[in-house]
Coordinates of C-alpha atoms in Angstrom, one line a residue:
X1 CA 99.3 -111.2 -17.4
X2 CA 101.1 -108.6 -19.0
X3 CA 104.5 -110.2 -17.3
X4 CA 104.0 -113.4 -18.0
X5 CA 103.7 -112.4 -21.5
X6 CA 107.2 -111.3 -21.4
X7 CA 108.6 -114.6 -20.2
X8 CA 108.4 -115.1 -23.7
X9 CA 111.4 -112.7 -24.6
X10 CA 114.9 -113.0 -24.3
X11 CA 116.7 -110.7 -21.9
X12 CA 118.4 -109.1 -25.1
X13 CA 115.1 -107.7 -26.9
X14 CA 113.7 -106.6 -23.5
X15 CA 117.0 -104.3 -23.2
X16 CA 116.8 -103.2 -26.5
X17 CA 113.2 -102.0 -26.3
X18 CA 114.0 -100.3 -23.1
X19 CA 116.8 -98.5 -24.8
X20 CA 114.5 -96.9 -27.8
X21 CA 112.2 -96.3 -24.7
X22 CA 114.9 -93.8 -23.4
X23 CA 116.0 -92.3 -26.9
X24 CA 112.2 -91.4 -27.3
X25 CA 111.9 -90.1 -24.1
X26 CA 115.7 -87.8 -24.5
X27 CA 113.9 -86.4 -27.8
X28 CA 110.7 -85.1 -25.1
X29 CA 113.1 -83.3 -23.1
X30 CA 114.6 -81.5 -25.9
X31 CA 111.7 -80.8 -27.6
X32 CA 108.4 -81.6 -25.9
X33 CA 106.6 -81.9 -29.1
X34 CA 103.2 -84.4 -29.0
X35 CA 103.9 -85.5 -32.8
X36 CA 107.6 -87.4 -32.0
X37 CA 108.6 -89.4 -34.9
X38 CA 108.0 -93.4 -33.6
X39 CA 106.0 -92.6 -30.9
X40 CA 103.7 -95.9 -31.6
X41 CA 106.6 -97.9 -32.1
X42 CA 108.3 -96.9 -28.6
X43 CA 107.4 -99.1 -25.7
X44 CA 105.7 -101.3 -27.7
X45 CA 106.5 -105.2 -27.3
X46 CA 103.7 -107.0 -27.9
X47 CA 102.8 -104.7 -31.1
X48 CA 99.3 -104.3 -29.2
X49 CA 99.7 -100.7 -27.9
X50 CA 100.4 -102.2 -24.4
X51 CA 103.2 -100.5 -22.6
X52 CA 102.7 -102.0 -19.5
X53 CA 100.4 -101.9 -15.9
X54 CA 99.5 -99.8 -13.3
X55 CA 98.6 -100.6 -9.6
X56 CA 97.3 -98.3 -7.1
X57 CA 96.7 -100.5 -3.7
X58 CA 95.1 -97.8 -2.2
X59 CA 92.2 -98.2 -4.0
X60 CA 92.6 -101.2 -5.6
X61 CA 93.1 -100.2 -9.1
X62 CA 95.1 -102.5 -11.6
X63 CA 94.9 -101.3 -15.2
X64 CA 96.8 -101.8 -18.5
X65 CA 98.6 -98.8 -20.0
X66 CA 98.2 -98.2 -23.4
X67 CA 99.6 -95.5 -26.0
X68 CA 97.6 -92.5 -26.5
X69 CA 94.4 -91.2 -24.7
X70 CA 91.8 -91.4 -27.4
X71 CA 88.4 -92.6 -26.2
X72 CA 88.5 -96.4 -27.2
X73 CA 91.5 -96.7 -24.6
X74 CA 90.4 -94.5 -21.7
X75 CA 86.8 -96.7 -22.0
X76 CA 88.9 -100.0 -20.3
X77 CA 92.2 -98.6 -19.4
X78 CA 95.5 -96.1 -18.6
X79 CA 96.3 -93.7 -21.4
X80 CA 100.1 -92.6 -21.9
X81 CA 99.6 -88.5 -23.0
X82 CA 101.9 -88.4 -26.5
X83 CA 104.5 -85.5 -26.0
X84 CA 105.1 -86.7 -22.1
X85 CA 107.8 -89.7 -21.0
X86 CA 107.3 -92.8 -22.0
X87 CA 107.1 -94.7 -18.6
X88 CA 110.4 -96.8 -17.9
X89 CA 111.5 -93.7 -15.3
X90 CA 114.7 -92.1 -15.1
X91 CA 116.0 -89.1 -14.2
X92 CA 114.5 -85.9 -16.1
X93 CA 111.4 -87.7 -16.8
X94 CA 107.8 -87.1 -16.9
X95 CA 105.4 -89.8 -17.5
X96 CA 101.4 -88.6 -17.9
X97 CA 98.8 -91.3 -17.7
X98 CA 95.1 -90.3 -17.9
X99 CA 91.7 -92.2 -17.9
X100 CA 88.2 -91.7 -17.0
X101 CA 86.4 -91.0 -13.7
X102 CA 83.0 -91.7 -12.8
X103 CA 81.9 -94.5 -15.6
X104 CA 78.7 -96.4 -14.4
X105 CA 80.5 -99.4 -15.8
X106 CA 84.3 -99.3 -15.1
X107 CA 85.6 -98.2 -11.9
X108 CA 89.3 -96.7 -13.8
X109 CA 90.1 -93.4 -12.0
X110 CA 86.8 -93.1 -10.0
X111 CA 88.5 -93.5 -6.6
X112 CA 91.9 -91.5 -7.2
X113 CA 90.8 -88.2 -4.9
X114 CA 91.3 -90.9 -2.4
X115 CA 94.9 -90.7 -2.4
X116 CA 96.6 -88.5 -0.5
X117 CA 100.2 -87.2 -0.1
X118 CA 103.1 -90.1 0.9
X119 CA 100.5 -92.7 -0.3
X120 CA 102.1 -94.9 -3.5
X121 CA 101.4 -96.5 -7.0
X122 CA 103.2 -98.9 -9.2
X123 CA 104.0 -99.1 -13.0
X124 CA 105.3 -102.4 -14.0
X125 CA 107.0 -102.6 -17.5
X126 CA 109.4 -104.7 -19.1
X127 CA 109.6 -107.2 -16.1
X128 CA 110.6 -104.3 -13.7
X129 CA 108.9 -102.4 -11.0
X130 CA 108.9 -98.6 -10.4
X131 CA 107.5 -97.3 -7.3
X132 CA 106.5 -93.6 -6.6
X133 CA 105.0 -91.6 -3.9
X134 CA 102.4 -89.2 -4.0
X135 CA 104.3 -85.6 -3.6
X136 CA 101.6 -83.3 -5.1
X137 CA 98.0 -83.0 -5.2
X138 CA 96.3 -80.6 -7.9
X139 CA 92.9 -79.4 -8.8
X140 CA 93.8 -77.1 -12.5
X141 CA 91.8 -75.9 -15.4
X142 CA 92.7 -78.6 -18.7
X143 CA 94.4 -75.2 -20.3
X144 CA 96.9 -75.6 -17.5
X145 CA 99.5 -77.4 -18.4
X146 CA 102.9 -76.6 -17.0
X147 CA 102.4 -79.0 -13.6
X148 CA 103.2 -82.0 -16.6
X149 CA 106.4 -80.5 -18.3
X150 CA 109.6 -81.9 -17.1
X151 CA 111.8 -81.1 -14.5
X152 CA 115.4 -81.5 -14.5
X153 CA 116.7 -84.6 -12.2
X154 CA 113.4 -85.5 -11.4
X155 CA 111.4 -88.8 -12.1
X156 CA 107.8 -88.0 -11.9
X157 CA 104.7 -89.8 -12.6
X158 CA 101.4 -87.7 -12.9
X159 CA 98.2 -89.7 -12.8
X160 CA 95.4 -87.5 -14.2
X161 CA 91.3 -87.1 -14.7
X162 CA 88.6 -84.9 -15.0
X163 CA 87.0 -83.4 -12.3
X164 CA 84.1 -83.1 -10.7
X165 CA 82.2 -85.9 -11.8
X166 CA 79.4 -85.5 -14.7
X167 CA 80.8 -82.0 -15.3
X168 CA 84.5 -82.4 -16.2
X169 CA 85.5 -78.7 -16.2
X170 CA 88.6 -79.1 -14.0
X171 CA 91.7 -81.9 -14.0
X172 CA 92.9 -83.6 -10.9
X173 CA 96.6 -83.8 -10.9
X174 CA 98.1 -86.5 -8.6
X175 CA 101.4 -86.3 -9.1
X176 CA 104.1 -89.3 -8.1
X177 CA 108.1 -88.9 -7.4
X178 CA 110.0 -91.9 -7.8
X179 CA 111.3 -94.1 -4.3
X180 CA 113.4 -96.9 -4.2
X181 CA 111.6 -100.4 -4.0
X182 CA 110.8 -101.7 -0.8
X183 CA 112.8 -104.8 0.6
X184 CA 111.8 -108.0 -1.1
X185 CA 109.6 -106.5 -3.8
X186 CA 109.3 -108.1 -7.0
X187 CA 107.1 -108.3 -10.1
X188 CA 105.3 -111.6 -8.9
X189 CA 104.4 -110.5 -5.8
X190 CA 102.5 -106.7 -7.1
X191 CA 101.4 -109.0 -9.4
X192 CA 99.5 -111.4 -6.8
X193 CA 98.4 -108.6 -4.6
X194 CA 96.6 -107.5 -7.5
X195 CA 94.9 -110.8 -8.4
X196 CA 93.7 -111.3 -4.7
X197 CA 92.2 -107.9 -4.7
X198 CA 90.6 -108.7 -8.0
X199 CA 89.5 -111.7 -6.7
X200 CA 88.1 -110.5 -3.4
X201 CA 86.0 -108.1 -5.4
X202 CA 84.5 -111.1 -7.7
X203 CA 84.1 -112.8 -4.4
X204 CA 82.5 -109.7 -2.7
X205 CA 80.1 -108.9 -5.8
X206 CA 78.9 -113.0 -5.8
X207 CA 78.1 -112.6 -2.4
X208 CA 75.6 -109.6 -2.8
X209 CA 74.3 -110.7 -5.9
X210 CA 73.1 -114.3 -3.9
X211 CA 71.8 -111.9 -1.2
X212 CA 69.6 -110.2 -3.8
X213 CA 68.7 -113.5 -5.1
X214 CA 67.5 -115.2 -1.6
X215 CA 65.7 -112.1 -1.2
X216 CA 64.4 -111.9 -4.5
X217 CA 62.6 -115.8 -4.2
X218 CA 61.5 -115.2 -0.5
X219 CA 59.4 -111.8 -1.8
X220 CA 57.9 -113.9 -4.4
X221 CA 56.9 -117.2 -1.9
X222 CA 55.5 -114.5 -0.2
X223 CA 54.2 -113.2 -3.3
X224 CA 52.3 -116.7 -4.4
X225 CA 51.2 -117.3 -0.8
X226 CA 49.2 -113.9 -0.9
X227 CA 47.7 -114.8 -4.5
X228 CA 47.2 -118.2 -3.3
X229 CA 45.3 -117.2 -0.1
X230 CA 42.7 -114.7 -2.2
X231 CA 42.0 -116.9 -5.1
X232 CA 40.8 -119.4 -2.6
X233 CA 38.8 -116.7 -1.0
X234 CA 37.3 -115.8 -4.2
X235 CA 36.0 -119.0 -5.4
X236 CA 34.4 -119.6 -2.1
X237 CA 32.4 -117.0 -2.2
X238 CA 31.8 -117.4 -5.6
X239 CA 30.4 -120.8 -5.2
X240 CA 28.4 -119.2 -1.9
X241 CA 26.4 -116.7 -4.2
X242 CA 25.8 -119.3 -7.2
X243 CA 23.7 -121.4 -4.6
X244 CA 19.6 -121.0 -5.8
X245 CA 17.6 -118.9 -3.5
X246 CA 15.2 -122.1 -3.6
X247 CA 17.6 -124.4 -2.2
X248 CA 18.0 -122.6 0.6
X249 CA 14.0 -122.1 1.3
X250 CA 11.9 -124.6 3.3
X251 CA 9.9 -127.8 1.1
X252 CA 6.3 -127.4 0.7
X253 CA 4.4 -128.3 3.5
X254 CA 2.4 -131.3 1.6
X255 CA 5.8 -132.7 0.7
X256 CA 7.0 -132.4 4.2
X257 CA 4.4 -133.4 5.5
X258 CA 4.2 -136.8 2.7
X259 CA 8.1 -137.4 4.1
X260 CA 7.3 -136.6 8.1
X261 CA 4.4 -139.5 7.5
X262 CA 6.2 -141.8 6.0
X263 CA 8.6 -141.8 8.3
X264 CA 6.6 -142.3 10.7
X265 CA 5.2 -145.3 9.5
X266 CA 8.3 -146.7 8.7
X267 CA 9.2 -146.1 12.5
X268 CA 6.1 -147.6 13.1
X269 CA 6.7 -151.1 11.2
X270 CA 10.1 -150.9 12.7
X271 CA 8.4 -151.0 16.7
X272 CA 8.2 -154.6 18.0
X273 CA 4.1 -155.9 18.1
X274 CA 3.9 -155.8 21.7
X275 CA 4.5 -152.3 22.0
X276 CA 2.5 -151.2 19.3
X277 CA -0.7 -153.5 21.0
X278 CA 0.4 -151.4 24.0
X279 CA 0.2 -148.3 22.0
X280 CA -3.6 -149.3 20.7
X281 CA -4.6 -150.2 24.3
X282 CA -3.7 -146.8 25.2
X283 CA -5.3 -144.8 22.4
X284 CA -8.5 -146.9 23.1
X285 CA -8.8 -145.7 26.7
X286 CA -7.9 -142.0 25.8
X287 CA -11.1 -142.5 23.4
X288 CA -13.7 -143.8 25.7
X289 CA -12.6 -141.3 28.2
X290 CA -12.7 -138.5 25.9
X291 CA -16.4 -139.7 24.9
X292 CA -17.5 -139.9 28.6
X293 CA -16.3 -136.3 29.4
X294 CA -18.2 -135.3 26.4
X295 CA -21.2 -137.1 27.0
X296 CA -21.1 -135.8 30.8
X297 CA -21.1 -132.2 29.5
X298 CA -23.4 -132.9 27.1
X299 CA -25.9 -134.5 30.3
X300 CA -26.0 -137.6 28.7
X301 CA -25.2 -139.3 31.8
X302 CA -26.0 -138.5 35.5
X303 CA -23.3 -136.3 37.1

Protein backbone atom coordinates (compact mmCIF):
# COMPACT_ATOMS: atom_id res chain seq x y z
CA UNK A 1 0.00 0.00 0.00
CA UNK A 2 2.45 2.26 1.09
CA UNK A 3 4.08 1.87 -2.65
CA UNK A 4 1.37 2.22 -4.48
CA UNK A 5 0.82 5.36 -2.72
CA UNK A 6 3.93 6.70 -4.21
CA UNK A 7 2.88 5.98 -7.83
CA UNK A 8 1.32 9.11 -7.24
CA UNK A 9 4.67 11.24 -7.13
CA UNK A 10 6.91 12.27 -9.69
CA UNK A 11 10.43 10.93 -9.77
CA UNK A 12 11.66 14.58 -8.95
CA UNK A 13 9.83 15.02 -5.36
CA UNK A 14 10.72 11.30 -4.48
CA UNK A 15 14.51 12.47 -4.99
CA UNK A 16 14.15 15.50 -3.30
CA UNK A 17 12.69 13.95 -0.15
CA UNK A 18 15.38 11.41 -0.22
CA UNK A 19 17.89 14.04 -0.32
CA UNK A 20 16.58 16.04 3.06
CA UNK A 21 16.46 12.27 4.24
CA UNK A 22 20.26 12.26 4.02
CA UNK A 23 20.99 15.98 5.19
CA UNK A 24 18.98 14.87 8.46
CA UNK A 25 20.68 11.89 8.76
CA UNK A 26 24.58 13.84 8.17
CA UNK A 27 23.44 16.23 11.10
CA UNK A 28 22.98 12.55 13.45
CA UNK A 29 26.44 11.73 12.75
CA UNK A 30 27.76 14.96 13.79
CA UNK A 31 25.83 15.42 16.59
CA UNK A 32 23.63 12.55 17.64
CA UNK A 33 21.23 14.75 19.39
CA UNK A 34 17.36 13.23 19.70
CA UNK A 35 15.91 16.91 19.41
CA UNK A 36 17.27 17.57 15.43
CA UNK A 37 15.65 20.52 14.09
CA UNK A 38 12.88 18.95 11.19
CA UNK A 39 12.96 15.77 12.39
CA UNK A 40 8.99 15.32 11.72
CA UNK A 41 9.37 16.86 8.43
CA UNK A 42 12.26 14.31 7.32
CA UNK A 43 11.00 11.27 5.53
CA UNK A 44 7.82 12.28 5.52
CA UNK A 45 5.78 12.07 2.10
CA UNK A 46 2.54 11.49 2.75
CA UNK A 47 2.50 14.17 5.73
CA UNK A 48 1.06 11.08 7.88
CA UNK A 49 4.20 10.15 9.88
CA UNK A 50 4.71 7.17 7.51
CA UNK A 51 8.25 6.66 6.49
CA UNK A 52 7.91 3.59 5.00
CA UNK A 53 7.53 -0.68 5.68
CA UNK A 54 9.23 -3.30 7.14
CA UNK A 55 9.20 -7.10 6.24
CA UNK A 56 10.64 -9.77 8.14
CA UNK A 57 9.85 -13.19 6.15
CA UNK A 58 11.06 -15.18 8.77
CA UNK A 59 8.35 -14.65 10.78
CA UNK A 60 6.06 -13.10 8.66
CA UNK A 61 6.02 -9.62 9.94
CA UNK A 62 4.95 -6.70 7.58
CA UNK A 63 4.54 -3.39 9.49
CA UNK A 64 4.43 0.37 8.71
CA UNK A 65 7.27 2.53 10.07
CA UNK A 66 6.30 5.56 11.61
CA UNK A 67 8.25 8.66 13.26
CA UNK A 68 8.87 8.44 16.85
CA UNK A 69 8.21 5.60 19.46
CA UNK A 70 5.49 7.04 21.56
CA UNK A 71 2.85 4.54 22.56
CA UNK A 72 -0.05 5.39 20.03
CA UNK A 73 2.56 4.11 17.29
CA UNK A 74 4.23 1.10 18.82
CA UNK A 75 0.24 -0.15 19.66
CA UNK A 76 -0.10 -1.02 15.52
CA UNK A 77 3.30 -0.46 14.12
CA UNK A 78 7.52 0.19 13.68
CA UNK A 79 8.79 3.19 15.61
CA UNK A 80 11.87 5.20 14.06
CA UNK A 81 14.02 6.12 17.56
CA UNK A 82 14.48 10.28 17.09
CA UNK A 83 18.42 10.95 17.38
CA UNK A 84 19.17 7.53 15.19
CA UNK A 85 19.19 7.48 10.96
CA UNK A 86 16.45 8.08 9.34
CA UNK A 87 16.06 4.74 7.16
CA UNK A 88 17.00 5.32 3.48
CA UNK A 89 20.60 3.49 4.34
CA UNK A 90 23.97 4.60 3.36
CA UNK A 91 27.11 4.45 4.48
CA UNK A 92 27.74 5.68 8.31
CA UNK A 93 24.25 5.01 9.16
CA UNK A 94 22.31 3.77 11.90
CA UNK A 95 18.65 3.32 11.60
CA UNK A 96 16.64 2.13 15.17
CA UNK A 97 13.20 0.86 14.88
CA UNK A 98 11.37 -0.41 17.99
CA UNK A 99 7.84 -1.78 18.80
CA UNK A 100 6.19 -3.93 21.17
CA UNK A 101 6.45 -7.69 22.05
CA UNK A 102 4.01 -9.80 23.50
CA UNK A 103 0.52 -7.85 22.91
CA UNK A 104 -2.53 -10.21 23.26
CA UNK A 105 -3.86 -8.37 20.28
CA UNK A 106 -1.09 -7.57 17.72
CA UNK A 107 1.56 -9.89 16.96
CA UNK A 108 4.42 -6.71 16.06
CA UNK A 109 7.81 -7.86 17.55
CA UNK A 110 6.39 -11.03 19.39
CA UNK A 111 8.32 -13.44 17.18
CA UNK A 112 11.74 -11.52 16.65
CA UNK A 113 13.98 -13.95 19.12
CA UNK A 114 13.26 -16.20 16.31
CA UNK A 115 15.76 -14.76 14.12
CA UNK A 116 18.94 -15.76 14.14
CA UNK A 117 22.35 -14.61 12.73
CA UNK A 118 22.64 -14.55 8.44
CA UNK A 119 18.71 -14.58 8.57
CA UNK A 120 17.26 -11.07 6.63
CA UNK A 121 14.69 -8.23 6.83
CA UNK A 122 13.51 -5.63 4.46
CA UNK A 123 12.74 -1.77 4.72
CA UNK A 124 11.00 -0.50 1.63
CA UNK A 125 10.93 3.43 1.32
CA UNK A 126 10.56 5.68 -1.45
CA UNK A 127 9.91 2.94 -4.02
CA UNK A 128 13.31 1.25 -3.19
CA UNK A 129 14.36 -1.86 -1.36
CA UNK A 130 17.10 -2.21 1.32
CA UNK A 131 18.00 -5.56 2.36
CA UNK A 132 20.14 -6.43 5.54
CA UNK A 133 21.32 -9.43 7.33
CA UNK A 134 21.25 -10.34 10.76
CA UNK A 135 25.06 -9.81 12.06
CA UNK A 136 24.43 -9.36 15.78
CA UNK A 137 22.20 -10.67 18.37
CA UNK A 138 21.88 -8.79 21.86
CA UNK A 139 20.19 -9.18 25.10
CA UNK A 140 21.26 -5.29 27.08
CA UNK A 141 19.84 -3.36 29.95
CA UNK A 142 17.60 -0.11 28.22
CA UNK A 143 20.49 2.11 29.98
CA UNK A 144 22.72 0.56 27.42
CA UNK A 145 22.94 2.30 24.62
CA UNK A 146 26.22 2.41 22.74
CA UNK A 147 25.23 -1.07 20.46
CA UNK A 148 22.83 1.89 18.48
CA UNK A 149 25.44 4.78 17.95
CA UNK A 150 26.95 4.92 14.54
CA UNK A 151 29.78 3.36 13.13
CA UNK A 152 31.80 4.71 10.50
CA UNK A 153 31.29 3.05 6.82
CA UNK A 154 28.74 0.95 8.07
CA UNK A 155 24.96 0.66 7.15
CA UNK A 156 23.16 -0.85 10.06
CA UNK A 157 19.69 -1.46 10.88
CA UNK A 158 18.84 -2.47 14.58
CA UNK A 159 15.41 -3.79 15.17
CA UNK A 160 14.63 -3.52 18.99
CA UNK A 161 12.03 -4.64 21.95
CA UNK A 162 11.67 -5.34 25.43
CA UNK A 163 12.45 -8.44 26.86
CA UNK A 164 11.29 -10.97 28.59
CA UNK A 165 7.83 -10.83 27.99
CA UNK A 166 5.28 -9.26 30.80
CA UNK A 167 8.42 -8.00 32.58
CA UNK A 168 10.34 -5.78 30.19
CA UNK A 169 13.52 -5.23 32.18
CA UNK A 170 15.99 -6.07 29.33
CA UNK A 171 16.08 -4.94 25.33
CA UNK A 172 16.71 -7.38 22.59
CA UNK A 173 18.98 -5.92 20.03
CA UNK A 174 18.80 -7.65 16.56
CA UNK A 175 21.03 -5.80 14.73
CA UNK A 176 21.00 -5.84 10.56
CA UNK A 177 24.15 -4.91 8.15
CA UNK A 178 23.22 -4.00 4.83
CA UNK A 179 23.62 -6.73 1.53
CA UNK A 180 23.14 -6.14 -1.91
CA UNK A 181 19.63 -7.19 -3.27
CA UNK A 182 19.19 -10.46 -4.46
CA UNK A 183 18.83 -11.12 -8.33
CA UNK A 184 15.45 -10.06 -9.72
CA UNK A 185 14.23 -8.37 -6.50
CA UNK A 186 11.92 -5.65 -6.68
CA UNK A 187 9.34 -3.60 -4.70
CA UNK A 188 6.32 -5.57 -6.23
CA UNK A 189 7.39 -8.70 -5.53
CA UNK A 190 8.37 -8.06 -1.25
CA UNK A 191 5.32 -6.48 -1.72
CA UNK A 192 3.19 -9.71 -2.83
CA UNK A 193 5.08 -12.04 -0.65
CA UNK A 194 3.83 -10.09 1.99
CA UNK A 195 0.11 -10.04 0.90
CA UNK A 196 0.20 -13.95 0.43
CA UNK A 197 1.48 -14.36 3.94
CA UNK A 198 -1.12 -12.00 5.11
CA UNK A 199 -3.49 -13.77 3.33
CA UNK A 200 -2.60 -17.29 4.39
CA UNK A 201 -2.93 -16.11 7.91
CA UNK A 202 -6.70 -14.70 7.23
CA UNK A 203 -7.16 -17.97 5.44
CA UNK A 204 -5.52 -20.08 8.30
CA UNK A 205 -7.55 -18.09 11.21
CA UNK A 206 -11.16 -18.72 9.01
CA UNK A 207 -10.33 -22.16 9.02
CA UNK A 208 -10.01 -22.67 12.87
CA UNK A 209 -12.60 -20.35 13.62
CA UNK A 210 -15.22 -22.80 11.31
CA UNK A 211 -13.58 -25.72 13.28
CA UNK A 212 -14.68 -24.13 16.54
CA UNK A 213 -17.97 -23.37 15.04
CA UNK A 214 -18.91 -27.13 13.73
CA UNK A 215 -17.79 -28.10 17.07
CA UNK A 216 -19.54 -25.59 18.80
CA UNK A 217 -23.26 -26.71 17.06
CA UNK A 218 -22.40 -30.51 17.32
CA UNK A 219 -21.89 -30.00 21.49
CA UNK A 220 -25.16 -28.21 21.58
CA UNK A 221 -27.34 -31.06 19.17
CA UNK A 222 -25.83 -33.04 21.59
CA UNK A 223 -26.77 -30.70 24.20
CA UNK A 224 -30.80 -30.56 23.09
CA UNK A 225 -30.76 -34.31 22.46
CA UNK A 226 -29.79 -34.88 26.30
CA UNK A 227 -32.49 -32.20 27.45
CA UNK A 228 -34.83 -33.61 25.04
CA UNK A 229 -34.39 -37.21 26.21
CA UNK A 230 -34.98 -36.22 30.20
CA UNK A 231 -37.89 -33.92 29.72
CA UNK A 232 -39.61 -36.76 28.13
CA UNK A 233 -38.62 -38.86 30.94
CA UNK A 234 -39.97 -36.49 33.34
CA UNK A 235 -43.40 -36.10 32.16
CA UNK A 236 -43.83 -39.73 32.01
CA UNK A 237 -43.42 -40.32 35.21
CA UNK A 238 -45.14 -37.47 36.07
CA UNK A 239 -48.23 -38.54 34.42
CA UNK A 240 -47.49 -42.25 36.06
CA UNK A 241 -47.79 -40.77 39.69
CA UNK A 242 -50.86 -38.41 38.90
CA UNK A 243 -52.92 -41.67 38.18
CA UNK A 244 -55.67 -42.15 41.36
CA UNK A 245 -54.86 -44.91 43.59
CA UNK A 246 -58.67 -45.89 42.85
CA UNK A 247 -58.25 -46.39 39.35
CA UNK A 248 -55.87 -48.69 39.71
CA UNK A 249 -57.98 -50.94 42.44
CA UNK A 250 -60.42 -53.73 41.54
CA UNK A 251 -64.62 -52.52 41.00
CA UNK A 252 -66.85 -53.54 43.73
CA UNK A 253 -67.88 -56.96 43.59
CA UNK A 254 -71.83 -56.08 43.19
CA UNK A 255 -70.76 -54.00 40.14
CA UNK A 256 -68.76 -56.72 38.77
CA UNK A 257 -70.69 -58.99 39.36
CA UNK A 258 -74.00 -56.66 37.77
CA UNK A 259 -71.46 -56.41 34.50
CA UNK A 260 -70.24 -60.33 34.61
CA UNK A 261 -74.28 -61.05 34.55
CA UNK A 262 -75.18 -59.05 32.04
CA UNK A 263 -72.86 -60.21 29.93
CA UNK A 264 -73.81 -63.23 30.28
CA UNK A 265 -77.12 -62.83 29.29
CA UNK A 266 -76.28 -60.93 26.43
CA UNK A 267 -74.03 -64.07 25.41
CA UNK A 268 -77.01 -65.90 26.19
CA UNK A 269 -79.57 -64.04 23.75
CA UNK A 270 -76.73 -64.04 21.33
CA UNK A 271 -76.66 -68.43 21.32
CA UNK A 272 -78.86 -69.88 18.61
CA UNK A 273 -82.52 -71.58 20.24
CA UNK A 274 -81.39 -74.98 19.62
CA UNK A 275 -78.49 -74.88 21.66
CA UNK A 276 -79.94 -73.09 24.36
CA UNK A 277 -83.11 -76.07 24.34
CA UNK A 278 -79.99 -78.30 24.48
CA UNK A 279 -78.59 -76.38 27.35
CA UNK A 280 -82.21 -76.75 29.37
CA UNK A 281 -82.39 -80.50 28.48
CA UNK A 282 -79.13 -80.78 30.19
CA UNK A 283 -79.72 -78.79 33.35
CA UNK A 284 -83.02 -80.73 33.73
CA UNK A 285 -81.34 -84.11 33.89
CA UNK A 286 -78.43 -82.80 36.25
CA UNK A 287 -81.64 -81.84 38.48
CA UNK A 288 -83.52 -85.06 38.66
CA UNK A 289 -80.34 -86.76 39.16
CA UNK A 290 -79.19 -84.64 41.82
CA UNK A 291 -82.73 -85.21 43.51
CA UNK A 292 -82.43 -89.05 43.25
CA UNK A 293 -78.96 -89.15 44.87
CA UNK A 294 -80.48 -87.07 47.58
CA UNK A 295 -83.51 -88.90 48.06
CA UNK A 296 -81.31 -92.24 48.00
CA UNK A 297 -79.26 -90.98 50.96
CA UNK A 298 -82.03 -89.69 52.51
CA UNK A 299 -83.75 -93.58 52.16
CA UNK A 300 -86.43 -92.36 50.39
CA UNK A 301 -86.13 -94.94 47.86
CA UNK A 302 -84.97 -98.68 48.10
CA UNK A 303 -81.15 -98.98 47.51
Amino acid sequence: AYNEALTGFESVQIDKIREGARAYNEKVRECEDKKIKGYEKALNPFSTGMMGSLYIPKIEVNLPIYHDVNEGIIQNGVGHLPGTSLPIGGSSTHCVLSTHSGLPKAKLFTDLHKLDEGDEFILSVLGENLYYRVVMIKIVLPTQTSDLKVVDGKDYVTLTTCTPYGINTHRLLVRGERVSAPAGARVEKVEQKAKDSRMQNVLTLALICGLILLIAISILKDLYRLLRGERKQGMTKKAVHCVPAAASAAAPARKSTSVERGKKEEKLQQTPPEKVRRGENRIDRDHIAQALHRAKERQLLPR
